[in-house]
Tab-separated table of C-alpha atoms and ligand atoms in Angstrom:
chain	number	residue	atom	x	y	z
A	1	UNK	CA	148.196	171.280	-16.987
A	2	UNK	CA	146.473	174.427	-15.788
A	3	UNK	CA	143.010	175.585	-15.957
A	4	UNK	CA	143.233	179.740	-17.030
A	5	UNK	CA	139.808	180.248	-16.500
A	6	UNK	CA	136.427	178.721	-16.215
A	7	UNK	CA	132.770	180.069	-16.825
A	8	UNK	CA	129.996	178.534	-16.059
A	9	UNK	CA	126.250	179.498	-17.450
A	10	UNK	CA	123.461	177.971	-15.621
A	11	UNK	CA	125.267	175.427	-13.970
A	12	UNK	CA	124.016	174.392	-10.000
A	13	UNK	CA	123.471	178.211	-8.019
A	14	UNK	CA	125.637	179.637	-10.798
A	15	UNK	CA	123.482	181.831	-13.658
A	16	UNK	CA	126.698	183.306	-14.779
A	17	UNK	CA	129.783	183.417	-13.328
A	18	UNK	CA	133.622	183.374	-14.664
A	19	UNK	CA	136.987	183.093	-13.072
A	20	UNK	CA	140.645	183.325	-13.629
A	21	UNK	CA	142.563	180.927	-11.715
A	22	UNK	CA	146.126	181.558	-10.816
A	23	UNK	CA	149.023	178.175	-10.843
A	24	UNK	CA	149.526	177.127	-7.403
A	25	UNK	CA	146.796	177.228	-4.817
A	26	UNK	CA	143.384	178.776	-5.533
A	27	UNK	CA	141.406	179.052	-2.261
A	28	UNK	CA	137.513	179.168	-2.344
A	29	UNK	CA	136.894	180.857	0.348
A	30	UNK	CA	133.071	181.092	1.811
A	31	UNK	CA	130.462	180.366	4.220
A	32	UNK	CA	127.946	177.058	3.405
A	33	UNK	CA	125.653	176.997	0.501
A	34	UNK	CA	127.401	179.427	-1.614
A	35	UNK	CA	128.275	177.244	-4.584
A	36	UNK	CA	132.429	176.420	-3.495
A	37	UNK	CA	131.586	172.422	-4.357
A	38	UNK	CA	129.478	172.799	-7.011
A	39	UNK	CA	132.624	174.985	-8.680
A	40	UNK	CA	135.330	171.856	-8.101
A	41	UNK	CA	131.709	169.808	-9.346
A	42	UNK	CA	131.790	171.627	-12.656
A	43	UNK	CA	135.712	171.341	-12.911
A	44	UNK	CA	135.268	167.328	-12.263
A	45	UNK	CA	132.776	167.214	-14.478
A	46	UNK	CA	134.221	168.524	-17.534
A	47	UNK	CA	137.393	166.099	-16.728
A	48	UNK	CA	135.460	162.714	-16.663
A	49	UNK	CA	131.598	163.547	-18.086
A	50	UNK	CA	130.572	162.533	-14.325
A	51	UNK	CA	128.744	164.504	-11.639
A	52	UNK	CA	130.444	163.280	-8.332
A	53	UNK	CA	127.666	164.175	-6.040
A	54	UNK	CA	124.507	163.005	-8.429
A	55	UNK	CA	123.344	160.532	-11.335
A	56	UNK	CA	120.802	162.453	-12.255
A	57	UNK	CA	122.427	165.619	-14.652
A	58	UNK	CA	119.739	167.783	-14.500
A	59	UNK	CA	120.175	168.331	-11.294
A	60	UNK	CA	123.206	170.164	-12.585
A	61	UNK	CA	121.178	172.494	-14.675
A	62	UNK	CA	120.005	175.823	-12.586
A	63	UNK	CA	116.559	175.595	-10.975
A	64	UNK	CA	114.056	175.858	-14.002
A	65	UNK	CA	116.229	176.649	-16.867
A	66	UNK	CA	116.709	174.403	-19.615
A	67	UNK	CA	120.696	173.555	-20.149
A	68	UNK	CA	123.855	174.999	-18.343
A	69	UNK	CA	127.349	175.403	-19.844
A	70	UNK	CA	130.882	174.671	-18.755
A	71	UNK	CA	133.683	176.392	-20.421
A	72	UNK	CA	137.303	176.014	-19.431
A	73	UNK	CA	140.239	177.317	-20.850
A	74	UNK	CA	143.082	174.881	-20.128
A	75	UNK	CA	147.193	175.333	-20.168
A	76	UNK	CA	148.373	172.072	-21.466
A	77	UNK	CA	152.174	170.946	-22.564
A	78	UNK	CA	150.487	170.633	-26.155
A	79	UNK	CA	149.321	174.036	-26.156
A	80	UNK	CA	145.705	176.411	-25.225
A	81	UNK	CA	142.656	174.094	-25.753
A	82	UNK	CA	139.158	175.662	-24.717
A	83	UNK	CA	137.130	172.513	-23.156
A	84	UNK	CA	132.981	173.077	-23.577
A	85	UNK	CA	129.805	171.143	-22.090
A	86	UNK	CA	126.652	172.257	-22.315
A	87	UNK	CA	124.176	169.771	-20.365
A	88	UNK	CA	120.662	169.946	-21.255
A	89	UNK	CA	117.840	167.543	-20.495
A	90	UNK	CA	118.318	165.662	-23.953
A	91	UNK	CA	121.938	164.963	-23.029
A	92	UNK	CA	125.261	166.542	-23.630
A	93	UNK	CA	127.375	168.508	-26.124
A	94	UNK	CA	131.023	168.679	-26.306
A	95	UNK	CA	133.807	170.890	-28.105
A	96	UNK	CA	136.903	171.219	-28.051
A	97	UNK	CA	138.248	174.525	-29.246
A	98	UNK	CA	135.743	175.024	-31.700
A	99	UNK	CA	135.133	171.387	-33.170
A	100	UNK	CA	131.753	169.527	-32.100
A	101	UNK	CA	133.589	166.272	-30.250
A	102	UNK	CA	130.862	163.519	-31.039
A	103	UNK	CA	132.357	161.025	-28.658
A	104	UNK	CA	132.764	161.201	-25.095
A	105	UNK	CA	135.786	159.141	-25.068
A	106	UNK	CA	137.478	161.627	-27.106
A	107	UNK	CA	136.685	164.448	-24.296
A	108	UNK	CA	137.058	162.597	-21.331
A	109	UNK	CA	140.831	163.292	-19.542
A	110	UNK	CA	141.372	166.071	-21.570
A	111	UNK	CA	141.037	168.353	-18.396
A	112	UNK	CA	142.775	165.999	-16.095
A	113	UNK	CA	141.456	166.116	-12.329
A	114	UNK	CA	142.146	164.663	-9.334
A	115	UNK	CA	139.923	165.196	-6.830
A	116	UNK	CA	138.895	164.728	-2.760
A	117	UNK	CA	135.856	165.146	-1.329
A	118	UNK	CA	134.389	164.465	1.775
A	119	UNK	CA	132.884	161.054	0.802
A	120	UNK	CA	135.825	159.631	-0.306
A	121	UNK	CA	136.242	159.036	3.453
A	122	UNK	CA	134.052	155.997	2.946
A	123	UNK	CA	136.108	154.444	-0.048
A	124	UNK	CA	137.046	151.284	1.906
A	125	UNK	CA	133.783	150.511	3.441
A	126	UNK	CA	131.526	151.109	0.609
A	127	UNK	CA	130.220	148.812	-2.035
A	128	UNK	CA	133.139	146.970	-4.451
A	129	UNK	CA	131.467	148.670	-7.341
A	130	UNK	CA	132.943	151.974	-5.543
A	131	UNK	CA	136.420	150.981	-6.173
A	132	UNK	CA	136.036	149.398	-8.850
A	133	UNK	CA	134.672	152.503	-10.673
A	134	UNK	CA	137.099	154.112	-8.669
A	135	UNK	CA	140.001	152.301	-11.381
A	136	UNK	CA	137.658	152.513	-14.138
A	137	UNK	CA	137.309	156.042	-13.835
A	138	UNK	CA	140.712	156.684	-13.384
A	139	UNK	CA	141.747	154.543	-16.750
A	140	UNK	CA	139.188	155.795	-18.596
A	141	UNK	CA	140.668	159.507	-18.178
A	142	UNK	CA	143.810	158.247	-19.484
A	143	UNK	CA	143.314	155.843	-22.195
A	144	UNK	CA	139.989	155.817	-24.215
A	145	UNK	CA	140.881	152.013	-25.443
A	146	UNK	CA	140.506	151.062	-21.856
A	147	UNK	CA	137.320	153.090	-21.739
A	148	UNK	CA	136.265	150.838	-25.125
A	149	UNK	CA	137.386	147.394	-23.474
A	150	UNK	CA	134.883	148.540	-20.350
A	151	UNK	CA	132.229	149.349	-22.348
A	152	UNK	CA	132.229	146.131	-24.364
A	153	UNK	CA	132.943	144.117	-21.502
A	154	UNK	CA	129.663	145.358	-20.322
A	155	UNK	CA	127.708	144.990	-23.041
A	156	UNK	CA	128.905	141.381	-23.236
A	157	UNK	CA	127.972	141.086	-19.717
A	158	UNK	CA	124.715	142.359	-20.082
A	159	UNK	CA	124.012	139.547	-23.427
A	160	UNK	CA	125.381	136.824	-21.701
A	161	UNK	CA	122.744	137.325	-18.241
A	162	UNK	CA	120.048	137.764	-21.085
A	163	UNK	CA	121.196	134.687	-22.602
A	164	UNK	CA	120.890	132.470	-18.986
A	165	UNK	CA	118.018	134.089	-18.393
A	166	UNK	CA	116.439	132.028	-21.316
A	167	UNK	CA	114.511	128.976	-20.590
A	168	UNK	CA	116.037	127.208	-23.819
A	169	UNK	CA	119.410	128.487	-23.591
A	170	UNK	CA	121.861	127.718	-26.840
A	171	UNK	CA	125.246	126.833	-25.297
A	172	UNK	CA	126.891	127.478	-28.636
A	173	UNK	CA	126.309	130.977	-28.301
A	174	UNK	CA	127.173	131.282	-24.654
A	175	UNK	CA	130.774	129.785	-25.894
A	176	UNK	CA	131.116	132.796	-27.926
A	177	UNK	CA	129.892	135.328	-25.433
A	178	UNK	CA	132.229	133.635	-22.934
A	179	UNK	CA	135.198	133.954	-25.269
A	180	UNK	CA	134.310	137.732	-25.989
A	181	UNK	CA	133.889	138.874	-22.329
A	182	UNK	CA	137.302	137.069	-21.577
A	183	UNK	CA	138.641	138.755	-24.104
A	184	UNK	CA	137.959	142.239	-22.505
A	185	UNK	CA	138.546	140.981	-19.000
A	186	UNK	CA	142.211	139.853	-19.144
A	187	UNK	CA	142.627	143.736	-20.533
A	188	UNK	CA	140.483	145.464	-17.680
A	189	UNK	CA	141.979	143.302	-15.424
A	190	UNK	CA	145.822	143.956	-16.385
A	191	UNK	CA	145.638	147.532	-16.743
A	192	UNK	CA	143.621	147.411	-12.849
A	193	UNK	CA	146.479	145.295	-11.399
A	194	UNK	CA	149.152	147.749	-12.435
A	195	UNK	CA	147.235	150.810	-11.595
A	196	UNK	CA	146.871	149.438	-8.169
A	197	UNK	CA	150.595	147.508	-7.530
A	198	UNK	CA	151.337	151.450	-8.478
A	199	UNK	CA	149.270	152.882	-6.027
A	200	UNK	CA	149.862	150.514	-3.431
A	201	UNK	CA	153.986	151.413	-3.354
A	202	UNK	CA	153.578	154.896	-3.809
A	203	UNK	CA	150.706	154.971	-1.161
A	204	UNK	CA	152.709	153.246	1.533
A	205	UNK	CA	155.400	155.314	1.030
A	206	UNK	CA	153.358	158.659	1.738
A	207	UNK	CA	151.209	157.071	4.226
A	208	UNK	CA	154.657	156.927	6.295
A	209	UNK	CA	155.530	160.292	5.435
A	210	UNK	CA	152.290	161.996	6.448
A	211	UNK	CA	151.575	159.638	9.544
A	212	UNK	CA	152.991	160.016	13.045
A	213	UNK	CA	152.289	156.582	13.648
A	214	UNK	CA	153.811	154.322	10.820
A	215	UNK	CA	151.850	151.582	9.441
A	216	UNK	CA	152.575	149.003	6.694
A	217	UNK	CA	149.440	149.983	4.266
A	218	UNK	CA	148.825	147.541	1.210
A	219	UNK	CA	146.156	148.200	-1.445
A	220	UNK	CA	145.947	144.955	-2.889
A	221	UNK	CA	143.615	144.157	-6.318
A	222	UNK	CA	141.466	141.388	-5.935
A	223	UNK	CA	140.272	138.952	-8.621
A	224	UNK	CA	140.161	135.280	-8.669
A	225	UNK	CA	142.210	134.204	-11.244
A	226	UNK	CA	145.652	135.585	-12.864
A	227	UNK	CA	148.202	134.679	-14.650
A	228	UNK	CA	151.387	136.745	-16.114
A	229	UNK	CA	151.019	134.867	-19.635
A	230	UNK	CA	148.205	136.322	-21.687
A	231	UNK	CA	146.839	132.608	-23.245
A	232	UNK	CA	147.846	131.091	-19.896
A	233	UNK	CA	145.554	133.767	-18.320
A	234	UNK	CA	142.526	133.492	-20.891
A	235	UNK	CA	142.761	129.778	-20.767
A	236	UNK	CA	142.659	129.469	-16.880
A	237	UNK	CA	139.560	132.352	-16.982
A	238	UNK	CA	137.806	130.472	-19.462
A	239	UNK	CA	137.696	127.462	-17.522
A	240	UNK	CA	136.287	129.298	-14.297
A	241	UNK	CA	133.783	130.758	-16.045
A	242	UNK	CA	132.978	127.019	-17.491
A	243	UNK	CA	133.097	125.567	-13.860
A	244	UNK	CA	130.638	128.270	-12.817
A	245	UNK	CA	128.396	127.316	-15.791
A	246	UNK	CA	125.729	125.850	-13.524
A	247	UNK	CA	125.819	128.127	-10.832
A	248	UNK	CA	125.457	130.797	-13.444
A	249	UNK	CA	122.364	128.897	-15.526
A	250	UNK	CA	120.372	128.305	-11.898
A	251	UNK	CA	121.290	132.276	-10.628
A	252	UNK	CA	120.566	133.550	-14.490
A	253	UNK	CA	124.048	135.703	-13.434
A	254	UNK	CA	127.699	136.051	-14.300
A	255	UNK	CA	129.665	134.841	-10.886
A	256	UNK	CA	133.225	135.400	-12.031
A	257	UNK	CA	134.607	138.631	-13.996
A	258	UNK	CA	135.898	142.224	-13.739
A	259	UNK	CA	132.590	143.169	-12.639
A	260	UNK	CA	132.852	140.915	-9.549
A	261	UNK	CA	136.339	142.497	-8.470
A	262	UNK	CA	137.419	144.518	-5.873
A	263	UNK	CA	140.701	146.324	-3.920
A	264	UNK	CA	141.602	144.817	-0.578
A	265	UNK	CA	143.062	146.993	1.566
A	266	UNK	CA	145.421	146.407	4.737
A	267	UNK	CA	146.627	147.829	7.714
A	268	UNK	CA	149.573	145.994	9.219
A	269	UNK	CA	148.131	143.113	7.511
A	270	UNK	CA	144.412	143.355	9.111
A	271	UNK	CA	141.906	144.885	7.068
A	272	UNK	CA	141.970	148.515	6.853
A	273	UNK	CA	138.166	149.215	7.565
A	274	UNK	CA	138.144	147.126	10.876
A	275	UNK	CA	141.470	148.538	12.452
A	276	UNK	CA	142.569	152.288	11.162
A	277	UNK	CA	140.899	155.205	12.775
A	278	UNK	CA	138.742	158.065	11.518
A	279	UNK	CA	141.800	160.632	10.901
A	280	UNK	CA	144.395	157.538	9.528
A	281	UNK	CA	141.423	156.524	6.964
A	282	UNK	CA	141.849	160.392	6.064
A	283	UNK	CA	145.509	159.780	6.044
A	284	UNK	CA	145.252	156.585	3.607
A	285	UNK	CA	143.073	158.600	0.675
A	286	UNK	CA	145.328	161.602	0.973
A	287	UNK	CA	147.810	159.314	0.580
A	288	UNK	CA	146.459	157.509	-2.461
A	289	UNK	CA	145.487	160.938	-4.307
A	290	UNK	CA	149.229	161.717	-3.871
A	291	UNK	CA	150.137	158.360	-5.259
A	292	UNK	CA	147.467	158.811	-8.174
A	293	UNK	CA	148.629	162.188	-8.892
A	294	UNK	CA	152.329	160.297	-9.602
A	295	UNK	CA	150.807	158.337	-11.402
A	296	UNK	CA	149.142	160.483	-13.689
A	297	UNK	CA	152.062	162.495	-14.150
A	298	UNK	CA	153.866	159.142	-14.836
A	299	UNK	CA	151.181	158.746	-18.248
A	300	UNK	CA	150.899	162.061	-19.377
A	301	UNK	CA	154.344	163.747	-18.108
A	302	UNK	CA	152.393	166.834	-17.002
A	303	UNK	CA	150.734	167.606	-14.018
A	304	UNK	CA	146.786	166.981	-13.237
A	305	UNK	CA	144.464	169.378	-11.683
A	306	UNK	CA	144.479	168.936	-7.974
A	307	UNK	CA	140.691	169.491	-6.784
A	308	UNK	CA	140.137	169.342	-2.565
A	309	UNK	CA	136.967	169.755	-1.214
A	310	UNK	CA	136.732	170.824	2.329
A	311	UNK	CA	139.680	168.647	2.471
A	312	UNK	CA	141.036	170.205	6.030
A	313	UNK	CA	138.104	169.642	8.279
A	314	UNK	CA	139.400	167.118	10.728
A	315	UNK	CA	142.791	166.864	10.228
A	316	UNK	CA	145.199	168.798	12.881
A	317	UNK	CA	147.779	171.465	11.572
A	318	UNK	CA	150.850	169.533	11.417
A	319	UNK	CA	148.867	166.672	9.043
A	320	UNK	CA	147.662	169.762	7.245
A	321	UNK	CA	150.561	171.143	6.212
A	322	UNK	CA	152.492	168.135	5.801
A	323	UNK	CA	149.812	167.126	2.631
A	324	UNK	CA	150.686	170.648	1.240
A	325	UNK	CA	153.914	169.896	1.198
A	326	UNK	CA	153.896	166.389	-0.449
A	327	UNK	CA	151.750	167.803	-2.823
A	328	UNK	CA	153.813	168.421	-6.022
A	329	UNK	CA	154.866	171.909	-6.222
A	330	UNK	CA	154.113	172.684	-9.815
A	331	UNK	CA	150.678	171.105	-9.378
A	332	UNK	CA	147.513	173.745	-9.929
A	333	UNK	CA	145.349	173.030	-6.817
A	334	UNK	CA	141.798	174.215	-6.039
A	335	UNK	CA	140.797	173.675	-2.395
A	336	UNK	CA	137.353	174.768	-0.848
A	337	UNK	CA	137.374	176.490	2.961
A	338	UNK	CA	134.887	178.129	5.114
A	339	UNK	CA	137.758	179.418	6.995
A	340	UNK	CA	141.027	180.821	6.107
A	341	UNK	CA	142.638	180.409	9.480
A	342	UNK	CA	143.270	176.929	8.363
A	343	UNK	CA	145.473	177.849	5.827
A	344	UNK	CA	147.956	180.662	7.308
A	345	UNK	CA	150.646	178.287	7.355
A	346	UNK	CA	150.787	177.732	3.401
A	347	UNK	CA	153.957	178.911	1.996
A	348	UNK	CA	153.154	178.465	-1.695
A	349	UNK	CA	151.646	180.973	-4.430
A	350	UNK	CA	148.559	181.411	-2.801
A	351	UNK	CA	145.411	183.506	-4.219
A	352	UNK	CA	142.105	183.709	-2.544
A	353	UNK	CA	138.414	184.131	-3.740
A	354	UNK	CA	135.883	185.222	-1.469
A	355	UNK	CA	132.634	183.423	-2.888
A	356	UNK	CA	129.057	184.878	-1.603
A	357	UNK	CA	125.958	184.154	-2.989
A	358	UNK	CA	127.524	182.908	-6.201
A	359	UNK	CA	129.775	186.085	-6.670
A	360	UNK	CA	133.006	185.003	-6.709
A	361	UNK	CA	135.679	187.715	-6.018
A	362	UNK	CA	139.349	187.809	-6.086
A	363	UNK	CA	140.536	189.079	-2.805
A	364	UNK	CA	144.217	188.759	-2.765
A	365	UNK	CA	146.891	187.082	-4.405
A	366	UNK	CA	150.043	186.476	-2.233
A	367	UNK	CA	153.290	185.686	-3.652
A	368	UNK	CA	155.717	183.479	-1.287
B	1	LIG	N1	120.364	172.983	-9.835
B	1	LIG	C1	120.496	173.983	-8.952
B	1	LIG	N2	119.983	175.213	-9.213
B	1	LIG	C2	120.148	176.236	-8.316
B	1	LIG	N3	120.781	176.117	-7.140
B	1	LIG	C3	121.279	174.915	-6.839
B	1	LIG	C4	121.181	173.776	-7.720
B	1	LIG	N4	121.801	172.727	-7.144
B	1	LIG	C5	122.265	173.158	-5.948
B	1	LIG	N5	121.957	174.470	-5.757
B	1	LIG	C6	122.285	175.303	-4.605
B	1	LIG	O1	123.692	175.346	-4.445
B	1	LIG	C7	123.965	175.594	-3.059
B	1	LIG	C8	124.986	174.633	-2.540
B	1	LIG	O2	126.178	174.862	-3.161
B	1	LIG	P1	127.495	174.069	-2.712
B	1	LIG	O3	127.182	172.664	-2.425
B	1	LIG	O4	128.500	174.374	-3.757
B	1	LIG	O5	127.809	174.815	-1.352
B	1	LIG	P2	129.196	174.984	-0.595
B	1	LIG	O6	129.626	176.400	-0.749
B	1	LIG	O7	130.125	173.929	-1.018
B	1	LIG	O8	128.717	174.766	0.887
B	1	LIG	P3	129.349	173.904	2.112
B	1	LIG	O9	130.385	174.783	2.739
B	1	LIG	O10	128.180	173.708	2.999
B	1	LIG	O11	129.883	172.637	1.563
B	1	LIG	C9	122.690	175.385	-2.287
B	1	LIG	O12	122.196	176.648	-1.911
B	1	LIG	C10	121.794	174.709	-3.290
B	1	LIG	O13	120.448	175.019	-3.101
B	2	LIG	MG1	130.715	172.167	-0.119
């Protein structure tokens, strides 16, 4: 897919602005604080309904005005679609074309993104819930049933630590609370476990490709109980959550489920966080965008849009141009700079825009 052009009304520094983007590699050229991020921000936002950088939307909304508007005009195999959300203080509004879309799950992955940004660099060492809404996210832009089984699963959640929270606790109903949220686990955790046995092949294999120094990198999906068989699995989940009845009651919390899991990852068998370095860390999530990227592809036979955000800082020229190069070649890719030197060596369609205080101009377009 390819994003033909975006405007944006009120959104971050932006009061209006609107651009054309070219296929192949859009460069955002500028100096710090001109609004390159919040651009890719907007773009990422209209693909999952998710501000990368905040929680808090109105921060999205420019200083003192009261909503701000994305509009995107997208290329897809199926055909033009224009992609709209407008993000007031009440909440959002979506369309599609011109057809009010009244729920999110019907909006979210139409504009397909993947994205870096700098703090992706802490993937491995931050929180579990990180990763794991790492794969949620991911899922969710690909299959809105998924997106249903995680939102059930945590309303379940949330009624069954209610229900232990209770001093007279009915153990009838926490049967049928258990049953429900297994129910939804054995999906969340299926779909997970092949996301990540994907990732984890394709993101050895680029690792190697993109590294001087090979390494044998596993991504590994962590949960406590699994079993190939569907009733086989259910039954053997049900009965951990049944051993961890008591422990549950006296902590008035759920101890086992897909909220509790995680993705181990390892570096020639160590874990990854203790033993790679600053620039192989860099390696490994180039390395898994690339694999995600095939994956994507794999699910929707088209291309997503690639988003990197100050994405070259760091890395050396050779490492730099080797990630161009494993990048698809049909993929649409929008990379932040505050420097173009960085990028003389790219030998793709390549057009630049010079942003400065939020006017974005096209400076040249090169043709390889
Ligand atoms: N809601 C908002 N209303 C108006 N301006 C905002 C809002 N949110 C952020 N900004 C402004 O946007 C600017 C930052 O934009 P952005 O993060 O896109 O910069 P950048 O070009 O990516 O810079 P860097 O190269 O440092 O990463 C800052 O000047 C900030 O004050
Ligand atoms: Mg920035």
């Amino acid at each position: 897919m390819k994003i033909n052009s975006l405007q944006l009304t009120n959104f971050r520094n932006y009061k209006k602005c609107q651009v054309q983007l070219s296929s192949g590699i859009n460069v955002l050229l500028g100096e710090n604080a001109q609004g390159k991020t919040n651009l890719l921000e907007s773009l990422s936002f209209v693909s999952s309904l998710r501000s990368f950088r905040i929680n808090n939307e109105s921060q999205l909304i420019y200083f003192d005005k009261e909503a701000s508007k994305i509009k995107c005009e997208l290329e897809k195999t199926t055909g033009l679609k224009s992609l709209s959300v407008v993000i007031s203080k009440e909440g959002k509004s979506l369309m599609i074309n011109d057809t009010l879309i009244k729920k999110s799950s019907n909006f979210i992955g139409e504009l397909n993104t993947v994205l870096f940004e700098p703090s992706d660099l802490g993937f491995f060492e931050d929180a579990p819930r990180v990763r794991r809404r790492f794969m949620d996210m991911e899922l969710t832009k690909l299959s809105s049933s998924y997106l249903s089984h995680v939102n059930s699963y945590s309303r379940v959640l949330k009624q069954r630590n209610a229900l232990l929270k209770q001093l007279e606790f009915d153990s009838d109903t926490l049967d049928i609370l258990d049953q429900q949220l297994i129910n939804h686990h054995i999906v969340i955790v299926k779909n997970r476990r092949q996301f990540i046995d994907f990732l984890n092949t394709q993101c050895n294999n680029y690792f190697n490709q993109l590294s001087k120094a090979k390494a044998n990198l596993k991504l590994i999906y962590k949960t406590d109980v699994f079993h190939e068989n569907d009733n086989e699995f259910k039954k053997h989940c049900l009965e951990k959550l049944k051993m961890n009845r008591q422990r549950d009651l006296y902590f008035k919390l759920t101890h086992f489920g897909a909220h509790r899991d995680d993705i181990v990852s390892l570096f020639n068998d160590i874990q990854l966080s203790q033993v790679a370095s600053q620039g192989q860390k860099r390696l490994v999530i180039l390395s898994m965008k690339l694999a995600l990227i095939d994956y994507i592809h794999d699910k929707l036979n088209e291309q997503p849009v690639l988003l990197l955000d100050d994405v070259f800082s760091e890395l050396d020229k050779d490492h730099q141009k080797k990630f161009i190069q494993l990048c698809p070649k049909d993929i649409q890719t929008i990379i932040t700079t505050t420097d173009l030197i960085s990028l003389e060596y790219i030998n793709k369609v390549i057009t630049i825009f010079d942003i400065k205080e939020v006017e974005i101009t096209l400076r040249r377009k090169s043709i390889e």
